[in-house]
Coordinates of N, CA and C in Angstrom, one line a residue:
X1 N 88.8 140.5 75.7 CA 90.3 139.1 76.1 C 91.1 138.8 74.9
X2 N 89.7 138.9 73.5 CA 90.4 138.8 72.2 C 91.5 139.8 71.9
X3 N 90.9 141.0 72.4 CA 92.4 141.9 72.1 C 93.2 141.7 72.6
X4 N 93.6 141.2 73.8 CA 94.9 141.0 74.2 C 95.7 140.0 74.2
X5 N 93.9 139.1 73.4 CA 94.7 137.2 72.9 C 96.0 138.1 71.2
X6 N 95.0 139.2 70.5 CA 95.2 139.2 70.3 C 96.8 140.2 70.3
X7 N 96.8 141.1 71.0 CA 98.1 141.6 71.3 C 99.3 140.8 72.2
X8 N 98.5 140.2 72.1 CA 99.7 139.2 73.0 C 100.8 137.9 72.4
X9 N 99.7 137.6 70.7 CA 100.6 137.2 69.7 C 100.9 138.8 69.1
X10 N 101.2 139.6 69.0 CA 101.6 141.0 68.0 C 102.6 141.6 68.8
X11 N 103.0 141.0 70.0 CA 103.8 141.3 70.7 C 105.3 140.0 71.1
X12 N 104.4 138.9 71.4 CA 105.3 138.1 71.3 C 105.5 136.8 70.5
X13 N 104.5 137.2 69.4 CA 105.2 136.0 68.7 C 105.9 136.5 67.6
X14 N 106.1 137.7 67.1 CA 107.7 138.1 66.7 C 108.6 137.7 66.5
X15 N 109.6 137.2 68.1 CA 109.9 136.7 68.8 C 110.9 135.4 68.0
X16 N 111.5 135.6 67.0 CA 112.2 134.7 66.3 C 113.1 133.5 67.1
X17 N 114.0 133.5 68.0 CA 114.0 133.4 68.6 C 113.3 132.3 70.1
X18 N 112.1 132.8 69.4 CA 111.2 131.0 70.5 C 110.6 130.0 69.6
X19 N 110.3 130.4 68.0 CA 110.5 129.1 66.9 C 111.5 128.4 66.6
X20 N 113.0 129.6 66.9 CA 113.4 128.6 66.8 C 114.2 127.2 67.9
X21 N 114.0 128.0 69.4 CA 113.8 127.2 70.4 C 113.0 126.1 70.3
X22 N 111.9 126.5 70.3 CA 110.8 125.5 70.7 C 110.9 124.4 68.4
X23 N 111.1 124.8 68.1 CA 112.0 124.2 66.7 C 113.0 122.3 67.0
X24 N 114.2 123.0 67.8 CA 114.8 122.8 68.5 C 114.4 121.6 69.3
X25 N 113.8 122.1 69.9 CA 113.8 121.3 70.7 C 112.6 119.7 70.4
X26 N 111.8 119.9 69.5 CA 110.7 119.4 68.7 C 111.3 118.2 67.7
X27 N 112.6 119.0 66.7 CA 113.3 118.0 65.9 C 114.5 116.9 67.6
X28 N 114.1 117.7 68.5 CA 115.5 116.7 69.6 C 114.7 114.6 69.8
X29 N 113.2 115.7 69.7 CA 112.0 115.2 71.1 C 111.6 114.1 69.4
X30 N 111.9 114.0 68.4 CA 111.1 113.3 66.9 C 112.8 112.3 67.2
X31 N 113.6 112.9 66.7 CA 114.7 112.0 66.6 C 114.8 111.3 67.9
X32 N 115.0 111.3 69.5 CA 115.1 110.7 70.2 C 114.4 109.7 70.5
X33 N 113.1 109.3 69.9 CA 112.0 109.1 69.5 C 112.6 108.1 69.2
X34 N 112.8 108.3 68.0 CA 113.2 107.4 66.4 C 114.1 107.0 66.6
X35 N 115.3 106.7 67.3 CA 116.7 106.4 67.8 C 116.1 106.0 68.8
X36 N 115.8 105.3 70.2 CA 114.4 104.3 71.1 C 114.4 103.6 70.1
X37 N 113.9 103.8 68.9 CA 112.2 102.8 68.6 C 113.5 101.5 67.6
X38 N 115.2 102.5 67.1 CA 115.2 101.5 66.3 C 116.0 100.9 67.4
X39 N 116.0 101.3 68.9 CA 117.6 100.0 69.1 C 116.5 99.6 70.5
X40 N 115.4 99.7 70.6 CA 114.2 98.4 71.9 C 113.0 97.8 70.3
X41 N 113.8 96.5 72.0 CA 113.2 95.2 71.2 C 111.3 95.8 71.1
X42 N 110.9 96.5 70.7 CA 109.5 96.8 70.3 C 108.2 95.8 70.2
X43 N 108.7 94.4 70.5 CA 107.4 93.5 71.0 C 108.1 93.0 72.5
X44 N 108.3 93.5 73.6 CA 108.5 93.4 74.7 C 108.0 94.1 75.3
X45 N 107.2 95.4 75.2 CA 106.8 96.2 74.9 C 105.7 96.2 75.4
X46 N 104.8 95.7 74.0 CA 103.4 95.7 73.9 C 103.0 96.0 75.1
X47 N 101.2 96.1 74.9 CA 100.7 96.0 76.3 C 99.1 95.7 75.5
X48 N 98.4 94.4 75.8 CA 96.9 94.5 76.0 C 95.9 95.1 75.2
X49 N 96.5 96.6 75.3 CA 96.0 98.0 74.6 C 96.8 98.1 72.9
X50 N 97.8 98.2 73.5 CA 99.4 98.1 72.6 C 99.6 97.3 72.4
X51 N 99.2 96.4 71.1 CA 98.7 95.5 70.2 C 100.5 95.7 68.8
X52 N 100.0 96.7 67.9 CA 100.7 96.7 67.0 C 102.0 97.4 67.1
X53 N 102.8 97.1 66.1 CA 104.2 98.2 66.2 C 103.8 99.4 66.0
X54 N 103.2 100.3 64.9 CA 102.4 101.0 64.5 C 102.4 102.1 66.5
X55 N 101.5 101.3 67.4 CA 100.9 101.8 68.3 C 102.4 101.8 68.9
X56 N 103.0 99.8 69.4 CA 104.0 101.0 70.2 C 105.5 101.3 70.4
X57 N 105.0 101.5 68.6 CA 105.4 103.2 68.5 C 105.7 104.9 69.3
X58 N 104.0 104.8 69.1 CA 104.1 105.3 69.4 C 103.6 106.0 71.2
X59 N 103.5 104.4 71.7 CA 103.2 104.0 72.6 C 104.8 105.0 73.6
X60 N 105.8 105.2 72.2 CA 106.5 105.4 72.8 C 107.3 107.0 73.4
X61 N 106.7 107.3 71.7 CA 106.9 108.5 71.7 C 105.7 109.4 72.8
X62 N 105.4 108.6 73.2 CA 103.7 109.7 74.6 C 104.4 109.7 75.2
X63 N 105.4 108.3 75.6 CA 106.0 108.7 77.5 C 107.5 109.4 77.1
X64 N 108.1 109.5 75.5 CA 109.0 110.7 76.1 C 108.3 112.2 75.6
X65 N 107.4 112.0 75.1 CA 106.9 113.6 75.2 C 106.9 113.6 76.9
X66 N 106.7 112.9 78.1 CA 106.1 113.7 78.7 C 107.6 114.5 79.7
X67 N 108.5 113.7 79.3 CA 109.8 115.0 79.4 C 110.3 115.5 78.9
X68 N 109.5 116.5 77.9 CA 109.7 117.3 76.9 C 108.3 118.7 76.9
X69 N 106.8 118.5 78.2 CA 106.2 119.2 78.8 C 106.5 120.1 79.7
X70 N 107.6 119.5 81.0 CA 108.5 121.0 81.8 C 108.6 122.0 80.4
X71 N 110.4 121.3 79.4 CA 111.1 122.1 79.3 C 110.3 123.0 78.0
X72 N 109.3 122.6 77.2 CA 108.9 123.5 76.4 C 107.3 124.8 76.9
X73 N 107.3 123.6 78.5 CA 106.5 125.5 78.7 C 107.5 126.0 79.6
X74 N 108.4 125.6 79.7 CA 109.1 126.7 80.2 C 109.8 127.6 78.9
X75 N 109.8 126.9 78.3 CA 110.6 127.9 76.8 C 109.5 128.5 76.6
X76 N 107.8 128.7 76.7 CA 107.2 129.3 76.1 C 106.6 130.4 77.6
X77 N 106.3 129.9 78.5 CA 106.1 130.7 80.0 C 107.6 131.5 79.9
X78 N 108.8 131.3 79.8 CA 110.2 132.4 79.6 C 110.0 134.0 79.3
X79 N 109.6 133.5 77.4 CA 110.0 134.3 76.5 C 107.9 134.8 76.8
X80 N 106.5 134.5 77.1 CA 105.1 135.2 77.7 C 105.0 136.1 79.1
X81 N 105.9 135.1 80.0 CA 105.1 135.6 81.3 C 106.4 136.3 81.5
X82 N 107.3 135.2 82.0 CA 108.3 135.7 82.7 C 109.4 137.1 82.4
X83 N 109.1 137.0 80.8 CA 109.6 138.7 80.4 C 109.1 139.5 80.8
X84 N 107.7 140.0 81.4 CA 107.1 140.8 82.0 C 107.2 141.5 82.6
X85 N 108.5 140.8 83.7 CA 109.1 140.2 84.9 C 110.9 141.4 83.9
X86 N 111.5 141.2 83.6 CA 112.5 141.0 82.5 C 112.8 143.1 82.6
X87 N 111.4 142.8 81.8 CA 110.9 143.8 80.6 C 110.2 145.5 81.9
X88 N 110.1 144.8 83.3 CA 109.2 145.7 84.1 C 107.2 146.5 83.7
X89 N 106.8 145.5 82.8 CA 106.5 145.3 82.3 C 104.5 145.7 82.1
X90 N 105.0 144.7 84.2 CA 103.5 144.3 84.3 C 102.9 145.3 84.9
X91 N 103.0 146.3 85.7 CA 102.2 147.8 85.8 C 102.2 148.4 85.1
X92 N 102.1 148.3 84.1 CA 102.1 149.4 82.2 C 100.8 148.0 82.2
X93 N 101.1 147.2 81.8 CA 99.7 146.2 81.5 C 98.8 145.9 81.8
X94 N 98.8 146.0 82.4 CA 98.1 145.4 84.1 C 96.7 147.2 84.4
X95 N 97.9 148.2 84.4 CA 97.2 149.3 84.1 C 96.4 150.1 82.6
X96 N 97.3 149.3 82.0 CA 96.7 149.0 80.2 C 95.4 149.0 80.7
X97 N 94.5 147.7 80.9 CA 93.9 146.9 80.7 C 92.4 147.1 82.1
X98 N 93.5 147.0 83.2 CA 92.4 147.7 84.1 C 92.0 145.8 85.0
X99 N 91.7 144.7 84.2 CA 91.4 143.6 84.7 C 92.7 142.7 84.6
X100 N 92.7 142.5 86.1 CA 95.0 142.1 86.2 C 94.1 140.3 85.6
X101 N 92.5 139.6 86.0 CA 92.0 138.5 85.0 C 92.3 137.9 84.1
X102 N 91.8 138.9 83.3 CA 91.7 139.1 81.9 C 93.4 139.1 81.1
X103 N 94.1 140.1 81.4 CA 95.7 139.6 81.5 C 96.2 138.5 81.0
X104 N 96.4 138.0 82.4 CA 96.6 136.8 82.8 C 96.0 135.8 82.1
X105 N 94.5 135.2 82.0 CA 94.6 133.9 81.3 C 94.5 134.4 79.9
X106 N 94.2 136.1 79.2 CA 94.0 136.3 78.0 C 96.7 135.2 78.0
X107 N 97.3 135.5 78.7 CA 98.9 135.2 78.2 C 98.5 133.7 78.3
X108 N 98.3 133.1 79.6 CA 97.9 131.6 79.9 C 97.5 130.7 78.4
X109 N 96.2 131.6 78.2 CA 95.1 131.2 76.8 C 96.6 131.4 75.1
X110 N 97.0 131.9 75.1 CA 98.8 132.6 73.9 C 99.0 131.0 74.3
X111 N 99.5 131.3 75.7 CA 100.9 130.4 76.4 C 100.4 128.1 75.1
X112 N 98.7 129.3 76.4 CA 98.2 127.1 75.6 C 98.3 127.0 74.8
X113 N 98.4 128.1 73.6 CA 97.9 127.6 72.4 C 99.6 127.2 71.7
X114 N 100.3 128.2 71.6 CA 101.3 128.2 71.0 C 101.9 126.0 71.5
X115 N 101.9 125.7 72.4 CA 102.2 124.3 73.8 C 101.4 123.6 72.1
X116 N 99.8 123.7 71.9 CA 98.8 122.7 71.1 C 99.5 122.2 69.5
X117 N 100.2 124.4 69.9 CA 100.3 123.4 68.1 C 102.0 123.4 67.8
X118 N 102.5 123.2 68.9 CA 103.7 122.4 69.1 C 103.7 121.5 68.9
X119 N 102.5 120.0 68.9 CA 101.9 119.0 69.3 C 101.8 119.0 68.6
X120 N 100.3 119.3 67.8 CA 100.7 119.2 66.3 C 101.3 118.8 65.7
X121 N 102.2 119.8 65.0 CA 103.0 120.1 64.7 C 104.2 118.8 64.3
X122 N 104.8 118.4 65.8 CA 106.3 117.5 65.6 C 105.5 116.4 66.2
X123 N 104.3 115.6 66.7 CA 103.4 114.9 66.1 C 103.5 114.3 65.0
X124 N 102.4 114.5 64.1 CA 102.2 114.9 62.9 C 103.9 114.9 61.6
X125 N 105.4 114.8 62.7 CA 106.2 114.9 61.3 C 107.1 113.7 62.4
X126 N 106.1 112.9 63.4 CA 107.0 111.6 64.1 C 105.8 111.0 63.2
X127 N 104.2 111.1 62.8 CA 103.5 110.3 62.2 C 104.2 110.3 61.2
X128 N 104.5 111.2 60.2 CA 105.2 110.7 58.7 C 107.2 110.3 59.1
X129 N 107.5 110.3 59.8 CA 109.1 109.2 59.9 C 108.1 108.3 60.5
X130 N 107.6 107.7 61.0 CA 106.5 106.5 60.4 C 106.4 106.1 59.2
X131 N 106.2 106.9 58.4 CA 105.6 106.0 56.8 C 106.4 106.2 56.3
X132 N 107.5 107.1 56.6 CA 108.5 106.8 55.7 C 109.7 106.5 55.7
X133 N 110.4 106.6 56.7 CA 111.4 105.9 57.1 C 111.2 104.5 57.2
X134 N 110.0 104.0 59.2 CA 109.9 103.0 59.6 C 108.0 102.3 58.1
X135 N 108.9 102.7 57.6 CA 107.9 102.3 56.4 C 105.9 101.3 57.0
X136 N 105.6 102.0 57.7 CA 104.1 101.1 58.4 C 102.7 102.2 58.1
X137 N 102.0 101.2 58.3 CA 101.1 102.0 57.5 C 100.2 102.3 59.2
X138 N 99.9 103.9 58.6 CA 99.2 104.6 59.6 C 97.8 104.7 60.4
X139 N 98.0 104.6 61.5 CA 96.4 103.7 61.9 C 95.4 105.1 62.0
X140 N 94.7 105.8 61.5 CA 94.6 107.3 61.3 C 93.5 107.0 63.0
X141 N 92.6 106.0 63.8 CA 92.0 105.8 64.9 C 93.0 106.6 66.1
X142 N 94.1 105.1 65.9 CA 94.5 105.3 67.6 C 95.9 106.8 66.5
X143 N 95.8 107.1 65.9 CA 96.7 108.8 66.1 C 96.3 109.6 66.9
X144 N 94.6 109.5 66.8 CA 94.0 110.7 66.6 C 93.7 110.6 68.0
X145 N 93.1 109.3 68.6 CA 94.2 109.1 70.0 C 95.0 109.2 70.6
X146 N 97.1 109.4 70.2 CA 97.3 109.9 70.7 C 97.7 111.0 71.0
X147 N 97.1 111.8 70.1 CA 97.0 114.2 69.6 C 96.5 114.4 70.5
X148 N 95.2 113.5 70.5 CA 94.3 113.9 72.5 C 95.1 113.6 73.1
X149 N 95.1 112.6 73.4 CA 97.1 112.5 74.3 C 97.8 113.3 74.6
X150 N 98.6 113.7 73.7 CA 99.6 114.1 74.1 C 99.0 115.7 73.8
X151 N 97.9 116.7 73.7 CA 97.6 117.8 73.5 C 96.4 118.0 74.5
X152 N 95.7 117.4 75.4 CA 95.5 117.6 76.7 C 95.3 116.9 78.0
X153 N 95.8 115.6 78.1 CA 96.2 114.7 78.4 C 98.4 115.5 79.2
X154 N 98.3 116.3 78.8 CA 99.8 117.4 79.1 C 98.6 118.8 79.8
X155 N 98.3 118.9 79.8 CA 97.5 120.0 79.9 C 97.8 120.3 81.9
X156 N 97.4 119.5 82.5 CA 98.1 120.4 84.1 C 99.3 120.4 83.9
X157 N 100.5 118.9 83.9 CA 102.6 119.7 83.8 C 102.3 120.8 82.9
X158 N 101.5 121.0 82.4 CA 101.9 122.4 81.3 C 102.1 123.6 82.1
X159 N 100.5 123.5 82.9 CA 99.9 124.8 83.4 C 101.3 124.5 84.9
X160 N 101.7 123.0 85.3 CA 102.1 123.7 86.8 C 103.4 124.3 85.9
X161 N 103.7 124.6 85.3 CA 105.0 124.4 85.0 C 104.3 126.7 84.6
X162 N 103.6 126.4 83.9 CA 103.5 128.0 83.1 C 102.9 128.9 85.2
X163 N 102.4 128.3 86.0 CA 102.2 129.2 87.5 C 103.8 129.4 87.7
X164 N 104.3 128.3 87.1 CA 105.4 129.2 88.1 C 106.8 130.7 87.2
X165 N 106.0 130.2 86.5 CA 106.8 132.2 85.3 C 105.7 133.1 86.3
X166 N 104.6 132.2 86.7 CA 103.2 133.9 87.2 C 103.7 133.8 88.4
X167 N 104.2 133.1 89.2 CA 104.3 133.3 91.0 C 105.7 133.1 91.2
X168 N 107.0 133.4 90.2 CA 108.1 133.3 90.2 C 108.6 134.7 89.7
X169 N 108.8 135.8 90.3 CA 109.5 137.0 89.8 C 110.8 136.4 89.0
X170 N 111.8 135.9 89.0 CA 113.2 135.5 88.5 C 112.8 134.5 87.0
X171 N 112.5 134.8 85.6 CA 112.9 133.1 85.0 C 113.9 132.2 85.2
X172 N 114.4 132.4 84.9 CA 115.8 131.7 85.6 C 115.4 131.2 86.2
X173 N 114.9 131.3 87.0 CA 114.1 129.8 88.8 C 112.6 129.4 88.2
X174 N 112.0 129.7 87.4 CA 111.0 129.5 87.5 C 111.4 128.4 85.8
X175 N 112.3 129.0 85.0 CA 113.0 128.1 84.4 C 112.8 126.3 84.9
X176 N 114.2 126.5 86.4 CA 114.5 125.7 87.1 C 113.4 125.1 87.8
X177 N 112.3 125.0 87.3 CA 111.3 124.5 88.5 C 111.2 123.0 87.5
X178 N 111.5 123.2 86.1 CA 111.3 122.3 84.9 C 112.0 120.9 85.7
X179 N 113.6 121.6 86.2 CA 114.1 119.8 86.8 C 113.5 119.9 87.8
X180 N 113.4 120.5 88.6 CA 112.1 119.5 89.7 C 110.9 118.2 90.1
X181 N 110.2 119.4 88.5 CA 108.9 118.7 88.4 C 110.1 117.0 87.3
X182 N 110.5 116.9 86.8 CA 110.9 115.6 86.1 C 112.0 114.8 86.6
X183 N 112.4 115.6 87.8 CA 112.8 115.0 89.1 C 112.5 113.8 89.9
X184 N 110.6 114.9 89.5 CA 109.6 114.3 90.5 C 109.1 113.1 90.0
X185 N 108.8 113.4 88.8 CA 108.2 111.8 87.7 C 109.8 111.1 87.5
X186 N 109.8 110.9 88.1 CA 111.4 110.0 88.4 C 111.4 109.0 89.4
X187 N 110.6 110.0 89.9 CA 111.0 109.1 91.5 C 108.8 108.7 91.9
X188 N 108.0 109.1 91.5 CA 106.8 108.8 91.6 C 106.0 107.5 91.0
X189 N 106.7 107.5 89.6 CA 106.5 106.3 89.1 C 106.0 104.9 90.5
X190 N 107.3 104.3 91.0 CA 107.1 103.6 92.5 C 106.1 103.7 93.4
X191 N 105.4 105.1 93.1 CA 104.4 105.3 94.4 C 102.6 104.5 93.8
X192 N 101.7 104.0 94.9 CA 100.8 103.7 95.0 C 99.8 105.6 93.9
X193 N 100.3 106.5 94.7 CA 99.9 107.9 94.1 C 99.5 107.9 92.3
X194 N 101.2 108.0 92.2 CA 101.1 108.4 91.1 C 100.4 107.0 90.3
X195 N 100.4 105.9 90.7 CA 99.3 104.3 89.7 C 98.3 105.0 89.4
X196 N 97.6 105.0 90.7 CA 96.4 106.2 90.5 C 96.5 107.3 90.0
X197 N 96.7 108.0 90.4 CA 96.2 109.4 90.8 C 97.0 110.1 89.6
X198 N 97.8 110.3 89.4 CA 98.7 111.2 89.3 C 98.7 111.2 87.4
X199 N 98.5 109.2 87.2 CA 98.6 108.1 85.7 C 98.3 109.4 85.0
X200 N 96.6 109.7 85.5 CA 95.4 109.8 85.0 C 95.7 111.7 84.2
X201 N 96.6 112.5 84.9 CA 96.8 113.5 84.5 C 98.8 113.7 83.6
X202 N 98.5 112.8 83.0 CA 99.6 112.2 82.0 C 99.3 112.2 81.0
X203 N 100.0 112.2 79.6 CA 99.5 112.0 78.5 C 100.5 109.7 78.4
X204 N 100.9 109.5 79.8 CA 101.0 108.3 79.6 C 99.7 108.0 80.4
X205 N 99.0 108.4 80.5 CA 97.8 106.8 80.9 C 96.9 106.1 79.2
X206 N 97.7 106.2 77.9 CA 96.7 106.1 77.3 C 97.9 104.3 77.0
X207 N 99.1 105.0 76.8 CA 100.2 103.6 76.8 C 100.4 102.4 78.1
X208 N 99.4 103.2 79.1 CA 99.1 102.4 80.0 C 98.2 101.2 80.3
X209 N 96.9 101.6 79.8 CA 95.7 101.1 79.9 C 95.8 99.3 79.3
X210 N 94.7 98.2 79.5 CA 94.3 97.4 79.6 C 93.0 97.4 78.6
X211 N 93.1 98.2 78.8 CA 91.6 98.4 77.5 C 90.6 99.3 77.6
X212 N 91.0 99.6 76.4 CA 90.2 101.5 75.9 C 88.9 101.2 76.0
X213 N 89.1 102.9 76.7 CA 87.3 102.8 77.2 C 86.5 104.4 76.4
X214 N 85.6 104.5 75.6 CA 85.8 106.1 75.2 C 85.1 107.0 75.7
X215 N 84.6 106.1 77.4 CA 83.7 107.3 78.5 C 85.3 108.0 79.6
X216 N 85.7 107.3 79.5 CA 86.9 105.9 81.0 C 88.1 107.7 79.8
X217 N 88.4 107.6 78.8 CA 89.2 108.7 77.5 C 89.0 110.2 78.0
X218 N 87.5 109.7 77.6 CA 86.4 111.4 77.4 C 87.0 111.9 78.9
X219 N 86.9 111.2 80.3 CA 86.4 111.6 81.5 C 88.1 112.2 81.9
X220 N 88.4 111.5 81.4 CA 90.1 112.1 81.5 C 90.6 113.3 81.3
X221 N 89.7 113.4 79.6 CA 90.6 114.4 79.7 C 89.7 115.9 79.8
X222 N 88.6 115.6 80.1 CA 88.0 116.8 80.4 C 88.5 116.6 82.1
X223 N 89.3 115.5 82.6 CA 89.5 116.4 84.1 C 90.6 116.8 83.7
X224 N 91.3 116.6 83.3 CA 92.7 117.2 83.2 C 92.4 118.4 82.6
X225 N 91.0 118.7 81.9 CA 90.7 120.2 81.3 C 90.6 121.7 82.5
X226 N 89.2 120.4 83.5 CA 88.9 120.9 84.1 C 90.3 121.7 85.8
X227 N 91.1 120.7 85.6 CA 91.7 120.8 87.2 C 93.3 121.8 86.8
X228 N 93.6 122.0 85.4 CA 94.4 122.9 84.5 C 93.6 124.1 84.5
X229 N 92.3 124.3 84.4 CA 91.7 125.7 84.8 C 91.8 126.0 85.9
X230 N 91.7 125.2 86.8 CA 91.3 125.6 88.6 C 92.4 125.9 88.4
X231 N 94.2 125.1 88.1 CA 95.0 125.1 88.4 C 94.8 126.5 88.2
X232 N 94.6 127.4 87.2 CA 95.1 128.5 86.5 C 94.4 130.1 87.6
X233 N 93.5 129.7 87.7 CA 92.0 130.5 88.5 C 93.5 130.5 90.2
X234 N 93.4 129.6 90.4 CA 94.4 129.8 91.7 C 95.7 130.8 91.9
X235 N 96.0 130.7 90.4 CA 97.3 130.8 90.0 C 96.9 133.0 90.2
X236 N 95.3 132.9 88.9 CA 95.1 134.2 89.3 C 94.7 135.1 90.4
X237 N 94.3 134.7 90.9 CA 94.7 135.4 92.8 C 95.5 135.1 93.6
X238 N 96.3 134.2 94.0 CA 97.4 134.8 93.4 C 99.2 135.9 93.2
X239 N 97.7 135.7 92.1 CA 99.1 136.3 91.1 C 99.7 138.2 92.0
X240 N 100.7 138.7 92.8 CA 100.7 139.2 92.9 C 102.2 140.2 92.2
X241 N 102.2 141.4 92.6 CA 103.5 142.1 91.2 C 104.6 142.3 93.0

């Protein structure tokens, strides 16, 4: 498995266009959040758990990050997974290793590592903006909660987009799925299903809390990892050339 993962990084990690697009998207995410903070009455959106200006700014970043999950997943999925369909290299790749599950899991792990790195890099950049541009004191413990939320409470949504690139042979169509997912996120918040179930599988969970519980938070993180892994296991079973 480790050999396959290294192969994926060597094969796809040398594509400047992948880093360029992800960089532009990350900068756009930080910029849009900064603009929203400057033009929003932050006091009016503070909840019982979100109290300080720093926490409110983070909650805005958290909400915006949901929009970018599918877009980032679409870019990563296209350049790491869909490209195999485009270049007709799936059969050669699978025959060369002899294990379909290992190849698919290796690509998923590499895709996820790119995604997690994206989140760490641009959330760190946002913290820098808060510290320098907004002159706010960084709340370390809350920032760590935010980082964990952005990284792991978005795994299910990210995996859903990645699954499209495995199961849909046309890369452009797989990318278009991101639009469908975004439309669903616009519609679902008005339903009880979103409030009580789907919210547990999005980064917005932390921003919507009335009271923080370590046990509850760890349970939700574990739930996201389990659901994402289960989704990927199902993709491996359903994958056909």
